Coordinates of C-alpha atoms in Angstrom, one line a residue:
M16 CA 143.6 93.0 44.2
D17 CA 143.7 91.6 40.6
I18 CA 145.8 88.5 39.8
K19 CA 147.5 90.3 36.9
I20 CA 148.6 93.1 39.2
L21 CA 149.8 90.6 41.8
V22 CA 151.9 88.7 39.3
K23 CA 153.5 91.9 38.1
L24 CA 154.0 93.2 41.6
T25 CA 155.7 90.1 43.0
S26 CA 158.0 89.6 40.1
R27 CA 160.5 91.7 42.1
A28 CA 161.6 90.3 45.5
W29 CA 161.3 93.5 47.6
S30 CA 158.2 95.2 46.1
L31 CA 155.8 94.0 48.7
N32 CA 158.1 95.1 51.5
I33 CA 158.7 98.5 50.1
L34 CA 154.9 99.1 49.7
A35 CA 154.2 97.8 53.2
L36 CA 156.9 99.9 54.7
M37 CA 155.7 103.1 53.0
N38 CA 152.1 102.2 54.1
S39 CA 153.3 102.0 57.7
G40 CA 154.8 105.5 57.5
I41 CA 158.5 104.9 56.7
P42 CA 159.7 107.9 54.7
G43 CA 159.9 107.4 51.0
R44 CA 163.6 107.9 50.7
Q45 CA 166.0 105.2 49.7
A46 CA 168.2 105.1 52.9
P47 CA 165.4 104.5 55.4
L48 CA 163.6 102.0 53.1
L49 CA 166.8 100.1 52.3
A50 CA 167.7 99.9 56.0
A51 CA 164.2 98.6 56.9
T52 CA 164.2 95.9 54.2
S53 CA 167.8 94.5 54.6
A54 CA 167.8 94.1 50.8
S55 CA 170.9 94.4 48.7
R56 CA 171.2 97.8 47.0
T57 CA 170.9 96.3 43.5
A58 CA 167.8 94.3 44.3
F59 CA 166.2 97.2 46.2
A60 CA 166.9 99.6 43.3
Q61 CA 165.4 97.2 40.8
S62 CA 162.3 96.8 43.0
L63 CA 161.9 100.6 43.4
D64 CA 162.2 101.1 39.6
H65 CA 159.7 98.3 39.1
L66 CA 157.2 100.0 41.4
M67 CA 157.6 103.2 39.5
Q68 CA 157.1 101.5 36.2
L69 CA 153.9 99.9 37.5
G70 CA 152.7 103.4 38.5
L71 CA 152.5 102.6 42.2
L72 CA 155.3 105.0 43.2
E73 CA 156.3 108.4 41.9
R74 CA 159.0 111.0 42.7
N75 CA 157.8 113.6 45.2
P76 CA 158.2 116.8 43.2
G77 CA 160.2 119.5 45.0
H78 CA 161.5 117.2 47.7
G79 CA 164.8 115.5 48.1
H80 CA 168.2 116.0 46.5
P81 CA 168.4 114.9 42.8
L82 CA 170.8 112.1 43.8
R83 CA 168.7 111.1 46.8
P84 CA 165.1 111.5 45.7
E85 CA 162.0 111.1 47.8
F86 CA 159.2 108.9 46.6
R87 CA 155.5 108.8 47.4
L88 CA 152.7 106.3 46.8
T89 CA 150.3 107.1 43.9
K90 CA 146.5 106.7 44.5
T91 CA 146.6 103.2 43.1
G92 CA 149.8 102.5 45.0
A93 CA 148.2 103.5 48.3
E94 CA 145.4 101.0 47.8
I95 CA 147.8 98.2 46.9
A96 CA 150.1 99.2 49.7
Q97 CA 147.4 98.3 52.2
T98 CA 147.1 94.8 50.7
A99 CA 150.9 94.5 50.7
A100 CA 150.9 95.4 54.4
R101 CA 148.4 92.7 55.2
I102 CA 150.4 90.1 53.2
V103 CA 153.6 91.1 55.0
Q104 CA 151.9 90.9 58.4
A105 CA 150.6 87.4 57.6
V106 CA 154.1 86.1 57.6
P107 CA 156.0 87.8 60.5
D108 CA 158.9 85.3 60.6
E109 CA 161.8 86.5 58.4
T110 CA 162.9 83.0 57.4
E111 CA 159.4 82.1 56.2
F112 CA 159.1 85.5 54.5
A113 CA 162.0 84.5 52.2
L114 CA 159.6 82.1 50.6
L115 CA 157.0 84.9 50.0
R116 CA 159.6 87.0 48.2
R117 CA 159.9 84.4 45.5
S118 CA 158.2 85.3 42.2
W119 CA 155.2 82.9 42.0
T120 CA 154.5 82.2 45.7
A121 CA 151.9 84.9 46.4
P122 CA 150.0 84.5 43.1
I123 CA 149.8 80.7 43.6
L124 CA 148.6 81.2 47.2
A125 CA 146.0 83.7 46.0
L126 CA 144.4 81.1 43.7
T127 CA 144.3 78.2 46.2
D128 CA 141.7 79.2 48.7
R129 CA 139.9 76.1 47.5
P130 CA 141.3 72.9 45.9
Q131 CA 142.7 73.7 42.4
R132 CA 144.1 71.4 39.7
F133 CA 147.5 72.1 38.2
S134 CA 145.8 73.1 34.9
A135 CA 143.5 75.6 36.6
L136 CA 146.4 77.2 38.4
K137 CA 148.4 77.4 35.1
S138 CA 145.5 79.0 33.2
G139 CA 144.9 81.4 36.2
L140 CA 148.5 82.5 36.2
M141 CA 148.7 82.9 32.4
T142 CA 152.5 83.5 31.9
I143 CA 153.8 80.8 34.3
S144 CA 155.7 77.8 32.8
D145 CA 154.9 74.2 33.8
R146 CA 158.3 73.9 35.4
A147 CA 158.0 77.2 37.4
L148 CA 154.6 76.1 38.6
S149 CA 155.7 72.6 39.5
T150 CA 158.8 73.9 41.4
S151 CA 156.8 76.5 43.2
L152 CA 154.1 74.0 44.3
Q153 CA 156.8 71.6 45.6
R154 CA 158.5 74.4 47.5
L155 CA 155.2 75.5 49.0
E156 CA 154.2 71.9 49.9
N157 CA 157.6 71.3 51.5
S158 CA 157.0 74.4 53.7
A159 CA 153.5 73.2 54.6
W160 CA 151.9 76.3 52.9
I161 CA 150.1 74.1 50.3
E162 CA 148.4 70.8 50.8
R163 CA 148.4 68.3 47.9
E164 CA 145.6 65.8 47.8
I165 CA 144.8 63.1 45.3
D166 CA 141.2 63.3 44.2
A167 CA 140.2 59.7 43.4
S168 CA 136.5 60.4 42.9
Q169 CA 136.8 60.5 39.1
R170 CA 137.8 57.8 36.8
H171 CA 141.3 59.2 36.5
P172 CA 142.7 60.4 39.8
F173 CA 144.3 63.8 39.9
P174 CA 146.1 66.0 42.4
T175 CA 144.6 69.2 43.8
Y176 CA 146.4 72.0 45.7
K177 CA 144.9 74.0 48.5
A178 CA 146.5 76.8 50.7
V179 CA 146.9 75.8 54.4
N180 CA 148.6 77.2 57.5
Q181 CA 150.7 80.3 56.6
G182 CA 149.7 79.9 53.0
F183 CA 146.0 80.3 53.8
A184 CA 146.8 83.4 55.9
V185 CA 148.5 84.9 52.9
N186 CA 145.6 83.9 50.7
Q187 CA 143.2 85.7 53.0
A188 CA 145.4 88.8 53.2
I189 CA 145.5 89.0 49.4
A190 CA 141.7 88.7 49.0
L191 CA 141.5 88.6 45.2
A192 CA 138.8 90.6 43.4
A193 CA 136.3 88.2 42.0

C-alpha cells in the first residue's frame, strides 16, 4: 500500500473497518455494515462516502432499493480491503482499536518499522502538522505502540521513534510499497 493512499484512507474513522468487513464477506448494504462496526450513523455515512470518493467502493448497479443501496468493492478497493483486513486483525481488542481509528495512527506506524526522526516522519507524511504529529506520537508512546529513544551518538542528541508491540504488528500488516 502507498503512504498517500493510507493517509487518505485513514482520514475517516471507520474506513478500515468497512473495507475489512466487506473483504470478510459482510454484504455491502448499510444496515449489516453499520451493525458490524458499531459506528454512529453519521460517522459511518461519512466513511462510506469517503470510500466512494476514493474509488474503493461503488454502487452495485441493479441491486438494492434507491434509499437502501448495495455497494461493492472496486478492483482497487478489493486489493486495499485485503490490507485493511490484515490491519484490523492485527488489533483484535476493541479498546485498543479505538487508537487505530484516529487519523494519523496507521500512517505513523507504517513509517516506523525502523527508528525515524521527527523530521523524517513529518516529511514522509507530507500534510501533517507539527502539533498533530507530536500529539499522535505521544498518544502512541503512552499506549506502548511506539518507542521513543534518544540517540546520543551524534554531537546533538535527538529522539527517534520506532513501532513496537501492537504498533509493530500494524506496521507489518500495512507493508508499505517501497
